mmCIF file of C-alpha atoms in Angstrom:
data_model
loop_
_atom_site.group_PDB
_atom_site.id
_atom_site.type_symbol
_atom_site.label_atom_id
_atom_site.label_comp_id
_atom_site.label_asym_id
_atom_site.label_seq_id
_atom_site.Cartn_x
_atom_site.Cartn_y
_atom_site.Cartn_z
ATOM 1 C CA ASP A 1 3.577 -17.981 -95.784
ATOM 2 C CA VAL A 2 5.763 -18.372 -92.692
ATOM 3 C CA HIS A 3 4.179 -21.696 -91.692
ATOM 4 C CA GLY A 4 4.757 -23.135 -95.149
ATOM 5 C CA LEU A 5 8.348 -21.934 -95.111
ATOM 6 C CA ALA A 6 8.849 -23.517 -91.690
ATOM 7 C CA GLU A 7 7.519 -26.863 -92.926
ATOM 8 C CA GLN A 8 9.744 -26.653 -95.981
ATOM 9 C CA ALA A 9 12.764 -25.859 -93.804
ATOM 10 C CA THR A 10 12.049 -28.807 -91.527
ATOM 11 C CA ALA A 11 11.772 -31.179 -94.464
ATOM 12 C CA ARG A 12 14.960 -30.005 -96.099
ATOM 13 C CA GLN A 13 17.126 -29.682 -93.008
ATOM 14 C CA LYS A 14 17.453 -33.429 -92.522
ATOM 15 C CA GLY A 15 20.923 -32.901 -93.976
ATOM 16 C CA ALA A 16 21.887 -29.947 -91.737
ATOM 17 C CA ARG A 17 25.679 -29.686 -91.396
ATOM 18 C CA PHE A 18 26.546 -26.640 -89.272
ATOM 19 C CA PHE A 19 25.446 -23.103 -88.485
ATOM 20 C CA ASN A 20 26.789 -19.597 -87.967
ATOM 21 C CA ARG A 21 25.216 -16.464 -86.552
ATOM 22 C CA GLY A 22 25.372 -12.713 -87.034
ATOM 23 C CA ASN A 23 23.234 -9.599 -87.518
ATOM 24 C CA GLY A 24 20.433 -11.121 -85.433
ATOM 25 C CA LYS A 25 20.196 -14.134 -87.734
ATOM 26 C CA ILE A 26 21.200 -17.798 -87.658
ATOM 27 C CA PHE A 27 22.519 -19.302 -90.908
ATOM 28 C CA VAL A 28 22.122 -23.086 -91.190
ATOM 29 C CA ALA A 29 23.842 -24.928 -94.045
ATOM 30 C CA PHE A 30 22.307 -28.192 -95.219
ATOM 31 C CA ILE A 31 22.127 -30.625 -98.103
ATOM 32 C CA SER A 32 18.990 -31.693 -99.941
ATOM 33 C CA GLU A 33 19.355 -32.201 -103.690
ATOM 34 C CA GLY A 34 21.865 -29.385 -103.634
ATOM 35 C CA TYR A 35 23.459 -27.077 -101.061
ATOM 36 C CA TYR A 36 21.237 -24.637 -99.178
ATOM 37 C CA VAL A 37 21.319 -22.138 -96.356
ATOM 38 C CA SER A 38 18.284 -21.551 -94.153
ATOM 39 C CA VAL A 39 18.219 -18.177 -92.402
ATOM 40 C CA LEU A 40 16.335 -17.883 -89.099
ATOM 41 C CA ASP A 41 15.577 -15.045 -86.711
ATOM 42 C CA GLU A 42 18.034 -15.508 -83.837
ATOM 43 C CA LYS A 43 15.507 -14.698 -81.081
ATOM 44 C CA THR A 44 12.367 -16.443 -82.354
ATOM 45 C CA LEU A 45 13.902 -19.039 -84.742
ATOM 46 C CA THR A 46 11.292 -17.941 -87.280
ATOM 47 C CA PRO A 47 12.428 -18.776 -90.840
ATOM 48 C CA ILE A 48 13.308 -15.657 -92.847
ATOM 49 C CA PHE A 49 14.404 -17.183 -96.146
ATOM 50 C CA GLN A 50 16.119 -20.140 -97.762
ATOM 51 C CA TYR A 51 18.667 -19.942 -100.512
ATOM 52 C CA LYS A 52 20.136 -22.553 -102.809
ATOM 53 C CA PHE A 53 23.787 -21.898 -103.560
ATOM 54 C CA PRO A 54 24.248 -21.679 -107.344
ATOM 55 C CA THR A 55 27.979 -22.339 -107.446
ATOM 56 C CA SER A 56 29.174 -23.384 -103.969
ATOM 57 C CA GLN A 57 29.647 -27.142 -103.534
ATOM 58 C CA ASP A 58 30.300 -29.376 -100.515
ATOM 59 C CA ILE A 59 30.067 -26.442 -98.110
ATOM 60 C CA HIS A 60 32.168 -26.912 -94.958
ATOM 61 C CA SER A 61 32.089 -23.545 -93.195
ATOM 62 C CA MET A 62 30.496 -20.087 -93.221
ATOM 63 C CA LEU A 63 31.360 -16.700 -91.735
ATOM 64 C CA VAL A 64 28.910 -13.842 -91.204
ATOM 65 C CA ASP A 65 30.726 -10.506 -91.478
ATOM 66 C CA GLY A 66 28.493 -7.444 -91.607
ATOM 67 C CA LYS A 67 26.474 -7.505 -94.824
ATOM 68 C CA TYR A 68 28.471 -10.440 -96.216
ATOM 69 C CA LEU A 69 28.368 -14.203 -95.863
ATOM 70 C CA TYR A 70 31.655 -15.971 -96.614
ATOM 71 C CA VAL A 71 31.230 -19.586 -97.692
ATOM 72 C CA ILE A 72 33.864 -22.287 -97.916
ATOM 73 C CA SER A 73 33.056 -24.152 -101.138
ATOM 74 C CA THR A 74 35.211 -27.208 -100.539
ATOM 75 C CA GLY A 75 34.033 -28.950 -103.681
ATOM 76 C CA THR A 76 35.297 -26.132 -105.913
ATOM 77 C CA ASP A 77 38.419 -25.106 -103.914
ATOM 78 C CA GLU A 78 37.030 -21.596 -103.320
ATOM 79 C CA LEU A 79 36.083 -19.024 -100.702
ATOM 80 C CA ILE A 80 32.966 -17.298 -102.021
ATOM 81 C CA ARG A 81 31.396 -14.116 -100.632
ATOM 82 C CA TYR A 82 27.669 -13.350 -100.870
ATOM 83 C CA GLU A 83 25.775 -10.164 -100.045
ATOM 84 C CA ILE A 84 23.070 -10.720 -97.415
ATOM 85 C CA THR A 85 19.659 -9.100 -97.998
ATOM 86 C CA ASN A 86 16.370 -9.529 -96.152
ATOM 87 C CA LYS A 87 15.138 -11.963 -98.813
ATOM 88 C CA ASP A 88 18.129 -13.854 -100.184
ATOM 89 C CA LEU A 89 21.864 -13.889 -100.887
ATOM 90 C CA ARG A 90 23.170 -12.039 -103.921
ATOM 91 C CA ASN A 91 26.226 -11.260 -106.038
ATOM 92 C CA PRO A 92 28.465 -14.265 -105.329
ATOM 93 C CA LYS A 93 32.122 -13.358 -105.692
ATOM 94 C CA THR A 94 35.142 -15.641 -105.454
ATOM 95 C CA ILE A 95 37.427 -14.016 -102.900
ATOM 96 C CA TRP A 96 40.137 -16.668 -102.970
ATOM 97 C CA LYS A 97 40.733 -19.995 -104.701
ATOM 98 C CA ALA A 98 43.332 -22.698 -104.204
ATOM 99 C CA SER A 99 43.089 -23.923 -107.797
ATOM 100 C CA ASP A 100 41.419 -23.026 -111.065
ATOM 101 C CA ASP A 101 39.659 -26.212 -112.149
ATOM 102 C CA LYS A 102 36.617 -26.007 -109.806
ATOM 103 C CA LYS A 103 37.496 -29.320 -108.123
ATOM 104 C CA GLU A 104 38.352 -30.297 -104.576
ATOM 105 C CA ASN A 105 42.126 -30.307 -104.758
ATOM 106 C CA HIS A 106 43.077 -28.802 -101.373
ATOM 107 C CA HIS A 107 40.096 -29.509 -99.065
ATOM 108 C CA ILE A 108 39.506 -25.963 -97.828
ATOM 109 C CA ASN A 109 37.341 -26.463 -94.734
ATOM 110 C CA SER A 110 37.002 -23.548 -92.278
ATOM 111 C CA VAL A 111 36.912 -19.746 -92.264
ATOM 112 C CA PHE A 112 37.174 -17.212 -89.434
ATOM 113 C CA LYS A 113 37.772 -13.473 -88.967
ATOM 114 C CA PHE A 114 40.705 -12.641 -86.699
ATOM 115 C CA LYS A 115 41.792 -9.079 -85.930
ATOM 116 C CA GLY A 116 40.131 -7.832 -89.106
ATOM 117 C CA ASP A 117 41.598 -10.475 -91.411
ATOM 118 C CA ILE A 118 39.869 -13.422 -93.096
ATOM 119 C CA ILE A 119 41.618 -16.687 -92.178
ATOM 120 C CA LEU A 120 41.029 -20.191 -93.562
ATOM 121 C CA SER A 121 42.365 -23.717 -93.164
ATOM 122 C CA ALA A 122 43.103 -26.221 -95.931
ATOM 123 C CA PHE A 123 44.656 -29.683 -96.222
ATOM 124 C CA GLY A 124 46.825 -28.890 -99.215
ATOM 125 C CA LYS A 125 47.346 -31.250 -102.141
ATOM 126 C CA SER A 126 47.151 -34.968 -101.493
ATOM 127 C CA LYS A 127 49.830 -37.284 -102.858
ATOM 128 C CA MET A 128 47.068 -39.395 -104.418
ATOM 129 C CA ASP A 129 43.868 -38.058 -105.970
ATOM 130 C CA ASN A 130 41.446 -37.231 -103.085
ATOM 131 C CA ALA A 131 43.312 -39.577 -100.713
ATOM 132 C CA TRP A 132 43.384 -37.046 -97.895
ATOM 133 C CA ARG A 133 45.375 -39.331 -95.585
ATOM 134 C CA THR A 134 48.334 -38.438 -97.825
ATOM 135 C CA ALA A 135 47.849 -34.654 -97.487
ATOM 136 C CA TYR A 136 50.682 -33.478 -95.222
ATOM 137 C CA ASP A 137 51.021 -29.897 -96.464
ATOM 138 C CA GLY A 138 48.058 -28.289 -94.727
ATOM 139 C CA ILE A 139 47.983 -24.560 -94.070
ATOM 140 C CA ILE A 140 46.426 -21.809 -92.003
ATOM 141 C CA PHE A 141 46.148 -18.983 -94.522
ATOM 142 C CA ASN A 142 45.499 -15.256 -94.129
ATOM 143 C CA VAL A 143 43.345 -14.441 -97.155
ATOM 144 C CA THR A 144 43.306 -10.701 -96.476
ATOM 145 C CA LYS A 145 47.084 -10.367 -96.456
ATOM 146 C CA GLY A 146 47.810 -13.308 -98.775
ATOM 147 C CA ILE A 147 50.255 -14.996 -96.394
ATOM 148 C CA ILE A 148 50.616 -18.466 -94.877
ATOM 149 C CA LEU A 149 50.513 -18.350 -91.076
ATOM 150 C CA LYS A 150 51.268 -22.052 -90.509
ATOM 151 C CA ASP A 151 52.260 -24.781 -92.936
ATOM 152 C CA LYS A 152 53.244 -28.467 -93.028
ATOM 153 C CA LEU A 153 50.101 -29.340 -91.033
ATOM 154 C CA TYR A 154 48.341 -32.700 -91.170
ATOM 155 C CA GLN A 155 44.651 -32.133 -91.950
ATOM 156 C CA PRO A 156 43.966 -28.796 -90.186
ATOM 157 C CA HIS A 157 40.376 -27.806 -89.315
ATOM 158 C CA SER A 158 38.314 -25.407 -87.207
ATOM 159 C CA VAL A 159 40.143 -22.076 -87.271
ATOM 160 C CA THR A 160 38.937 -19.923 -84.365
ATOM 161 C CA SER A 161 40.123 -17.487 -81.686
ATOM 162 C CA ASN A 162 39.757 -16.533 -78.039
ATOM 163 C CA GLY A 163 40.276 -12.902 -79.008
ATOM 164 C CA GLU A 164 44.023 -12.990 -78.449
ATOM 165 C CA GLU A 165 45.451 -16.036 -80.262
ATOM 166 C CA LEU A 166 44.456 -17.862 -83.438
ATOM 167 C CA PHE A 167 43.665 -21.544 -82.790
ATOM 168 C CA TYR A 168 43.021 -24.575 -84.959
ATOM 169 C CA CYS A 169 42.841 -28.369 -84.847
ATOM 170 C CA GLU A 170 45.540 -30.417 -86.508
ATOM 171 C CA SER A 171 43.092 -33.253 -86.874
ATOM 172 C CA GLY A 172 45.359 -35.911 -88.329
ATOM 173 C CA LYS A 173 47.614 -35.700 -85.260
ATOM 174 C CA GLY A 174 44.899 -35.257 -82.639
ATOM 175 C CA LEU A 175 46.169 -31.797 -81.719
ATOM 176 C CA PHE A 176 44.536 -28.583 -80.577
ATOM 177 C CA SER A 177 46.980 -25.746 -81.198
ATOM 178 C CA SER A 178 47.432 -22.045 -81.742
ATOM 179 C CA THR A 179 49.738 -20.507 -84.315
ATOM 180 C CA MET A 180 52.133 -19.907 -81.398
ATOM 181 C CA ARG A 181 52.023 -23.209 -79.473
ATOM 182 C CA THR A 182 50.578 -26.687 -79.104
ATOM 183 C CA VAL A 183 47.838 -26.579 -76.481
ATOM 184 C CA LYS A 184 46.738 -30.200 -76.077
ATOM 185 C CA TYR A 185 46.976 -33.657 -77.580
ATOM 186 C CA LEU A 186 43.617 -35.450 -77.584
ATOM 187 C CA ASP A 187 42.937 -39.100 -78.285
ATOM 188 C CA GLY A 188 41.043 -38.921 -81.564
ATOM 189 C CA TYR A 189 40.492 -36.869 -84.698
ATOM 190 C CA THR A 190 40.159 -33.300 -83.436
ATOM 191 C CA ARG A 191 37.589 -31.198 -85.278
ATOM 192 C CA GLY A 192 35.245 -28.548 -83.907
ATOM 193 C CA VAL A 193 36.136 -25.884 -81.310
ATOM 194 C CA GLN A 194 34.007 -23.482 -79.279
ATOM 195 C CA PHE A 195 35.456 -20.996 -76.809
ATOM 196 C CA GLU A 196 33.374 -20.337 -73.692
ATOM 197 C CA SER A 197 35.819 -17.740 -72.403
ATOM 198 C CA LYS A 198 39.394 -16.658 -73.070
ATOM 199 C CA ASN A 199 40.788 -19.632 -71.162
ATOM 200 C CA VAL A 200 38.063 -22.282 -71.666
ATOM 201 C CA ALA A 201 37.445 -24.091 -74.964
ATOM 202 C CA TYR A 202 35.410 -27.143 -75.941
ATOM 203 C CA VAL A 203 37.150 -29.337 -78.505
ATOM 204 C CA SER A 204 35.380 -32.262 -80.130
ATOM 205 C CA THR A 205 37.005 -35.449 -81.384
ATOM 206 C CA SER A 206 35.988 -38.543 -83.311
ATOM 207 C CA ILE A 207 37.754 -41.882 -83.064
#
């Protein structure tokens, strides 16, 4: 029942956090007595299915890559990959983890595909338990190759690209940067980037 599914989606998506798109679908992550993704047809916005994540917690980012959905499970310190079907997500597999105890120790928070490689950002360990203001060892990490691209960052977020360079926000310093250079200092906590073209990006801040 498409109408019933649409009503259910509307009720649950009061806690919508972010979305990603791919394969003609829009994937919306939200919270409602658990962590869910609602999958919509990109052209008509008709609901296709909803799925409750069995293991992912405090989801901060998703990446659609072919038949897979990569999910940043911040609450468990993991990057988890799911197979996308026409009815649900299946076969969750931990692709990378920052720690083994299924707790938020490194605040992994964004994922992006750049030149064929899976890239993520993370705060690193805080000096005090979950006091992220003390986390000064943030990284931009290439999961595919297993190498750190940038380190010693203060609360990095929002890994993305214009097709040529890899960009991110160093939120704790109000910076928008690439792995090669600092692009701009902005007055606020930088988090959230969208490129309109190779040379035009929208960067959001909060005070």
